[in-house]
mmCIF file of C-alpha atoms in Angstrom:
data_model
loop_
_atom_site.group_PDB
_atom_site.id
_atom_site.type_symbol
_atom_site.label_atom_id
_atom_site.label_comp_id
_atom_site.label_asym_id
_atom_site.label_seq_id
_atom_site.Cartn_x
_atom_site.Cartn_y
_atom_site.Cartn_z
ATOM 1 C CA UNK A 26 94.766 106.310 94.636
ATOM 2 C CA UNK A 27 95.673 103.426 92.749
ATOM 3 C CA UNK A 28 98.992 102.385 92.803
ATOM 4 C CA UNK A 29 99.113 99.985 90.087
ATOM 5 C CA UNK A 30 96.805 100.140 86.576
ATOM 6 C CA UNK A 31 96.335 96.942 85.111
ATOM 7 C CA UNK A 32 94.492 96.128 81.710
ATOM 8 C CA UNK A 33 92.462 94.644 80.060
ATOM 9 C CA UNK A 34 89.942 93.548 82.443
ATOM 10 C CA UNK A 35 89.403 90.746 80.736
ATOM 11 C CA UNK A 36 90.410 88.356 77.468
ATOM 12 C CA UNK A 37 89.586 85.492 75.570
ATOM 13 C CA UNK A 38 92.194 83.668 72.944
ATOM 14 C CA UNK A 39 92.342 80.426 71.510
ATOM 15 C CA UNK A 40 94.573 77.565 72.317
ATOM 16 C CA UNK A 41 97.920 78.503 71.390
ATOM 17 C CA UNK A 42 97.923 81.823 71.188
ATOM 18 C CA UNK A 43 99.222 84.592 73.072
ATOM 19 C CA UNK A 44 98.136 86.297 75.786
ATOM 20 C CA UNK A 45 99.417 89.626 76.904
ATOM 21 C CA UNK A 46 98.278 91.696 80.208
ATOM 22 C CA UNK A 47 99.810 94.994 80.467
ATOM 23 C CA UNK A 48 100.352 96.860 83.953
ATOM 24 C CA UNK A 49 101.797 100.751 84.774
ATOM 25 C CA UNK A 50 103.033 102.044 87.660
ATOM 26 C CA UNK A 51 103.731 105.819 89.346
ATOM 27 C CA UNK A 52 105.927 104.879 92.345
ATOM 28 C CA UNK A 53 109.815 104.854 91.387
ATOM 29 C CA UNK A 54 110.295 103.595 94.832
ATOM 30 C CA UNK A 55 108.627 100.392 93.946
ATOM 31 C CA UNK A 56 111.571 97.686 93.005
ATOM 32 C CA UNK A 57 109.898 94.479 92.977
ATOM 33 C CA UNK A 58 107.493 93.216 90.433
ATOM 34 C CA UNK A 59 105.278 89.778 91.256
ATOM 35 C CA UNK A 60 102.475 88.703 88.987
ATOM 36 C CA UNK A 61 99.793 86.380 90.693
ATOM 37 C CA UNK A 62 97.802 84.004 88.880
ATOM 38 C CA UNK A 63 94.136 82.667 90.949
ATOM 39 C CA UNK A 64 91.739 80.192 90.128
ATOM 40 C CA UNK A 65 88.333 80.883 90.837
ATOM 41 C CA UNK A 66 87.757 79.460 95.003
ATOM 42 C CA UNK A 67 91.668 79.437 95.251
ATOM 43 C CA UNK A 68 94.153 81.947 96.888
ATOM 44 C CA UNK A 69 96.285 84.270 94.643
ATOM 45 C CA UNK A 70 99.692 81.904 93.823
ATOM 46 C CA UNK A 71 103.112 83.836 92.959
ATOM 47 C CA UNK A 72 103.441 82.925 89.454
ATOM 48 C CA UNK A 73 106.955 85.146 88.529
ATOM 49 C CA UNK A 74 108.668 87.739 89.405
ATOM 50 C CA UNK A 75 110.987 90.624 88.137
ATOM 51 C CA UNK A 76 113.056 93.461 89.634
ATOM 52 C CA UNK A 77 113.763 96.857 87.805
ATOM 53 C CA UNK A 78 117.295 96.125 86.795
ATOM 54 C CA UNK A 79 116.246 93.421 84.200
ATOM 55 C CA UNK A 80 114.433 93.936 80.771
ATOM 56 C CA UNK A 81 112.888 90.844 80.282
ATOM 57 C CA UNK A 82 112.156 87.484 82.756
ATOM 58 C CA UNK A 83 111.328 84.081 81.444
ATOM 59 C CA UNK A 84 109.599 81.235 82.904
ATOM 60 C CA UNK A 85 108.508 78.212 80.802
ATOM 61 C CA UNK A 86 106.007 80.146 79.108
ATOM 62 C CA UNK A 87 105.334 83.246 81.177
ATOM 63 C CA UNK A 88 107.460 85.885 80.693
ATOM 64 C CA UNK A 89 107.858 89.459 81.889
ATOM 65 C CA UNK A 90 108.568 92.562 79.860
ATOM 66 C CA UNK A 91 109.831 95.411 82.112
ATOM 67 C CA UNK A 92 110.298 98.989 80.940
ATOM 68 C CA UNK A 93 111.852 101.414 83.815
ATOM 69 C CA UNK A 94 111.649 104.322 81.720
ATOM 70 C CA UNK A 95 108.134 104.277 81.044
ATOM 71 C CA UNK A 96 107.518 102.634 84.187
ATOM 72 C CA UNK A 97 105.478 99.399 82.711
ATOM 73 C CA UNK A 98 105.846 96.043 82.472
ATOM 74 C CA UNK A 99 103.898 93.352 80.966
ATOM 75 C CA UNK A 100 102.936 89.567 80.845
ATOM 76 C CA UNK A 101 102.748 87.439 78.064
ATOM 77 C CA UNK A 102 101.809 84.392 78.617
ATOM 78 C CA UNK A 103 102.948 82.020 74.825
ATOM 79 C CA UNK A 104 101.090 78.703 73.998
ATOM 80 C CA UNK A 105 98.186 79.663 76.352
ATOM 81 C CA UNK A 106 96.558 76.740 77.755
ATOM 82 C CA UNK A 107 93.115 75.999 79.075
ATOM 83 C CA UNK A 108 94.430 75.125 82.391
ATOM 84 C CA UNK A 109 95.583 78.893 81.890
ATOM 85 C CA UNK A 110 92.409 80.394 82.483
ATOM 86 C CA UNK A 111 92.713 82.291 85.599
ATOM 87 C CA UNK A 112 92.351 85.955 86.485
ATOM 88 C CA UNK A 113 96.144 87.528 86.832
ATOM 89 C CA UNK A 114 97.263 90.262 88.545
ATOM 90 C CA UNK A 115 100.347 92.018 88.713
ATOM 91 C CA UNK A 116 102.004 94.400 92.001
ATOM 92 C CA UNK A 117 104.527 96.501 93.000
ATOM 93 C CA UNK A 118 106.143 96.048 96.338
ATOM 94 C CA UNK A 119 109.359 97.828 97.820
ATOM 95 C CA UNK A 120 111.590 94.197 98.104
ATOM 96 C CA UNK A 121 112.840 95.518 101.591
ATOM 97 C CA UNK A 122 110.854 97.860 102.513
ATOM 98 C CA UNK A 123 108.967 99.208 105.477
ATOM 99 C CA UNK A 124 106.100 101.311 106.509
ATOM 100 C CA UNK A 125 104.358 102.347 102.898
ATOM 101 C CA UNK A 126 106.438 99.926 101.043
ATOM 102 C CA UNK A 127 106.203 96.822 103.382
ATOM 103 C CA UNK A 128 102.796 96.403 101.382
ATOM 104 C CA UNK A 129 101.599 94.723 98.142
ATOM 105 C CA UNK A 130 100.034 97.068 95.651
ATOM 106 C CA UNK A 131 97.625 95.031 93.527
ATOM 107 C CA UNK A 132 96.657 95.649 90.032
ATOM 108 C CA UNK A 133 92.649 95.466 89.482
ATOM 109 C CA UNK A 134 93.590 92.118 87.607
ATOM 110 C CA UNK A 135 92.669 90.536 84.261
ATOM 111 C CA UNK A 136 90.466 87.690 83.666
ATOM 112 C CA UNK A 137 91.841 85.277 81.330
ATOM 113 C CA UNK A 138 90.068 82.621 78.773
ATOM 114 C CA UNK A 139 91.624 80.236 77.033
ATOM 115 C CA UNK A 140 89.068 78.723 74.388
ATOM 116 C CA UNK A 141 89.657 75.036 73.821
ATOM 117 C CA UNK B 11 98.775 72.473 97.518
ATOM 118 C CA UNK B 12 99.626 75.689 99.522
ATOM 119 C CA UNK B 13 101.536 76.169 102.716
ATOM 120 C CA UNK B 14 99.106 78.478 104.453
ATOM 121 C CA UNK B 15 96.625 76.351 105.804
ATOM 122 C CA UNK B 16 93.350 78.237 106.457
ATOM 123 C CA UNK B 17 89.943 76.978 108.296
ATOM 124 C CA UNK B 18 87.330 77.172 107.952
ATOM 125 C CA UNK B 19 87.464 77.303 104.152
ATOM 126 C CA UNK B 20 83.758 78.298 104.315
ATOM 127 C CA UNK B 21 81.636 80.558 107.131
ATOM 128 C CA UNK B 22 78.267 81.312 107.276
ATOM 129 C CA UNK B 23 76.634 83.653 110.162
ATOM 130 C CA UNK B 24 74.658 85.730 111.152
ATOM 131 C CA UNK B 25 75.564 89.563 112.026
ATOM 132 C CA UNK B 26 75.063 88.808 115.874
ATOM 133 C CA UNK B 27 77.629 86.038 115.782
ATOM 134 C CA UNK B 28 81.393 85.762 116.814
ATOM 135 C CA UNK B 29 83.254 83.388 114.792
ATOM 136 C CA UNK B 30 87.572 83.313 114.433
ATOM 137 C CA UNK B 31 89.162 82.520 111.184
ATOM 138 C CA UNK B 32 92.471 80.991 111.100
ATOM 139 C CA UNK B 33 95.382 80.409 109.974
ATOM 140 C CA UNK B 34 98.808 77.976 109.649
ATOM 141 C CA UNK B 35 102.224 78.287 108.109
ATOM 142 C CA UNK B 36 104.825 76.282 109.255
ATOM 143 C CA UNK B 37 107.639 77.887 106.495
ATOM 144 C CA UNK B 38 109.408 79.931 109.493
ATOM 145 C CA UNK B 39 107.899 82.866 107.942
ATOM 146 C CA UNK B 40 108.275 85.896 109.994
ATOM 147 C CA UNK B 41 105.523 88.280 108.559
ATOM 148 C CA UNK B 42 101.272 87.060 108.394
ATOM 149 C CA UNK B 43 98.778 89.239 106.638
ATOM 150 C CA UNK B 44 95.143 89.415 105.841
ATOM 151 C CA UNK B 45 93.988 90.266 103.137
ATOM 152 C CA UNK B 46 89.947 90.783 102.156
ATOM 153 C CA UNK B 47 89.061 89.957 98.572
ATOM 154 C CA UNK B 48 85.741 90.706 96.916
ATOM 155 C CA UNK B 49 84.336 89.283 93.583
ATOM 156 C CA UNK B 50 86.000 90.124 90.615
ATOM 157 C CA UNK B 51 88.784 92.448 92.634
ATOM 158 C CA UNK B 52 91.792 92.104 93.704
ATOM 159 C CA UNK B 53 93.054 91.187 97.537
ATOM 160 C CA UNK B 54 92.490 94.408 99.681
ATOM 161 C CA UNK B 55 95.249 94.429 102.929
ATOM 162 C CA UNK B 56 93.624 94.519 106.430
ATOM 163 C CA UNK B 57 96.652 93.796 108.463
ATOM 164 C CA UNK B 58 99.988 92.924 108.836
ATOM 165 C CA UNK B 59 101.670 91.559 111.737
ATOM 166 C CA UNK B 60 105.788 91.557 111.915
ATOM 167 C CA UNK B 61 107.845 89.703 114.356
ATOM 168 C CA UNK B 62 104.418 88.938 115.577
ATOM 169 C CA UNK B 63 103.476 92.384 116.846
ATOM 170 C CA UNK B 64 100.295 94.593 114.775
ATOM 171 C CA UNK B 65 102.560 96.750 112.680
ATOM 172 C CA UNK B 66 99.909 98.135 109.596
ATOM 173 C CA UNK B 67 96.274 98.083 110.586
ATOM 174 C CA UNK B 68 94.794 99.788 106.810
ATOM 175 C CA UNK B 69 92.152 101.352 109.030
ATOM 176 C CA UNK B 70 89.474 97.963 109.216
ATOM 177 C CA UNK B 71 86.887 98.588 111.531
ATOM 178 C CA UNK B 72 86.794 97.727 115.065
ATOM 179 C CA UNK B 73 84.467 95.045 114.098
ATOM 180 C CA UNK B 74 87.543 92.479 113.095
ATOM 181 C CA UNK B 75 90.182 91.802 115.691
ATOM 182 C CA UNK B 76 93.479 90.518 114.140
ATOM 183 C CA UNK B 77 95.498 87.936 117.094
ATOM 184 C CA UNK B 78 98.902 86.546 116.405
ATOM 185 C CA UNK B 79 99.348 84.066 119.228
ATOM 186 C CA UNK B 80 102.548 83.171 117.900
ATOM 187 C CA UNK B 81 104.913 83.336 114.716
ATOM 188 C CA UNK B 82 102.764 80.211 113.021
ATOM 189 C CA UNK B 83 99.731 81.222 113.457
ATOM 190 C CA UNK B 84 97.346 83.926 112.905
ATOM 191 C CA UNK B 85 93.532 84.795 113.772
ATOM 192 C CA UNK B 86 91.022 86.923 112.813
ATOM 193 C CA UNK B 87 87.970 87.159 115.192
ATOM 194 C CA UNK B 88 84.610 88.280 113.835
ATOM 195 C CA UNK B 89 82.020 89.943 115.931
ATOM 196 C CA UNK B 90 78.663 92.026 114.738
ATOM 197 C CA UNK B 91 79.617 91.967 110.874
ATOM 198 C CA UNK B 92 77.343 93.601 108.389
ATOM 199 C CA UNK B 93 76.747 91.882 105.324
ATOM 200 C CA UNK B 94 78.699 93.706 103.289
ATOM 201 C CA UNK B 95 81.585 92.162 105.389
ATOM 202 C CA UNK B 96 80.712 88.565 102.802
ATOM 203 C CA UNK B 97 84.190 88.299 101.120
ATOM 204 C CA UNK B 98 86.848 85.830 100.533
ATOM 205 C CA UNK B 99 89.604 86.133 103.654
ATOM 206 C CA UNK B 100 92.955 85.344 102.585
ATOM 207 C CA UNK B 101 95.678 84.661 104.969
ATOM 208 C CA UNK B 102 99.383 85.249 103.638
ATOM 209 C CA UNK B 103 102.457 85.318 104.542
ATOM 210 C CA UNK B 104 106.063 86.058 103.598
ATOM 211 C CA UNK B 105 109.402 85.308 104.760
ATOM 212 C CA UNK B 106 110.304 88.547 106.438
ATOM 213 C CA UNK B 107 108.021 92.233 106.693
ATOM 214 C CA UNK B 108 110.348 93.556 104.196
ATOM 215 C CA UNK B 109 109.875 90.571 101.651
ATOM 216 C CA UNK B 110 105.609 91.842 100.822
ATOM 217 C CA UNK B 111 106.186 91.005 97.501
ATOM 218 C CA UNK B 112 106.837 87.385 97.684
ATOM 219 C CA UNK B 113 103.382 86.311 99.347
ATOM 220 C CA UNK B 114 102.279 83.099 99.991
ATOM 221 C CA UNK B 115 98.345 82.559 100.560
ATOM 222 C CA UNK B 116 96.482 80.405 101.535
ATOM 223 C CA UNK B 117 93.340 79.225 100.274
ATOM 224 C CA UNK B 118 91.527 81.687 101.849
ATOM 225 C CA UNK B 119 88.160 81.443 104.105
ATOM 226 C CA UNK B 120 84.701 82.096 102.245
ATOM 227 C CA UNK B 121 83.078 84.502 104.584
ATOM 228 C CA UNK B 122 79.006 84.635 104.267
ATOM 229 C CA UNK B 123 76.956 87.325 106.433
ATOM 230 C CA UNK B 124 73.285 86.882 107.016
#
């Protein structure tokens, strides 16, 4: 059972524009929120982070919406870039957790294009 | 340029061989995992080791052997693989078991089975 539902699959926008990579979750447990960002050949980098008890996280241009109550959170990612062309993908962990939580629950990520 | 250091970064053999992966971090991280990754999917967990001792094993078979000779390093031995085995093998780690969230990977090994 998948732990974490991540779309789209996939998305092209132009330079400049916005875009925005959606992810749900079921476990309440879960209290830690990572997104990843890879480049095709390269290992999965942490890109940002948020926990529960914040709406919103920014980061240059990254930044994470977080809805508890609906149990979602998003990534918008302003000015895209080129260089942002990457596939993303968010998780869920348990921050200090052990046994079913002391693992990283991947969404199926999104591919992202960034037309010149 | 990551601090999980991974060799070989590319592997090609055949499904009679035994070949190790491995794997370097040298943050004083307590917690290594491996994690399989296929095309267009995201990482898939194999194992993790804590304190240096096996503590998930998300039932891999037999056919890859996890070592943690100590808290820096990390192997992963490969013996009669199937082709289906061919995946990207990224090595992670974070700064304690309970910290899975925060991972740092390495580059990851490019596994090819003939």
């Amino acid at each position: 059972q998948q732990q974490v539902k991540q779309s789209p699959q996939s998305l092209i926008v132009q330079k400049g524009g916005i875009s925005i990579i959606n992810c749900a979750y079921e476990n309440t447990a879960f209290d830690y929120f990572p997104w990843y960002q890879q480049f095709p050949g390269k290992g999965p980098a942490l890109l940002i982070a948020i926990r529960p008890d914040v709406s919103e996280k920014k980061e240059g241009r990254f930044t994470i919406s977080f809805n508890k109550s609906a149990k979602q959170f998003s990534l918008h990612i302003m000015d895209s870039q080129p260089g942002d062309s990457a596939t993303y993908f968010c998780a869920a962990s348990i921050e200090w957790g052990e046994g079913f939580g002391n693992v990283l629950h991947c969404g199926s990520g999104t591919q992202v294009i960034v037309l010149p | 340029d990551t601090e999980v250091t991974q060799t070989p970064k590319h592997l090609v053999m055949g499904m009679t061989n035994k070949k190790s992966l491995k794997c370097e971090q040298h943050m004083g991280h307590r917690a290594m995992y491996w994690y399989k990754q296929k095309a267009k999917k995201p990482p898939e967990l194999m194992f993790v080791y804590s304190y240096e001792k096996l503590s998930i094993n998300e039932s891999v078979p037999s056919r890859f052997s996890p070592e943690c000779p100590n808290s820096s390093l990390l192997n992963l031995h490969l013996h009669a693989l199937q082709p289906e085995d061919s995946a990207l093998y990224l090595c992670a780690s974070s700064l304690t078991p309970g910290r899975s969230g925060e991972l740092f990977f390495g580059e990851g090994s490019r596994l090819t089975v003939l």
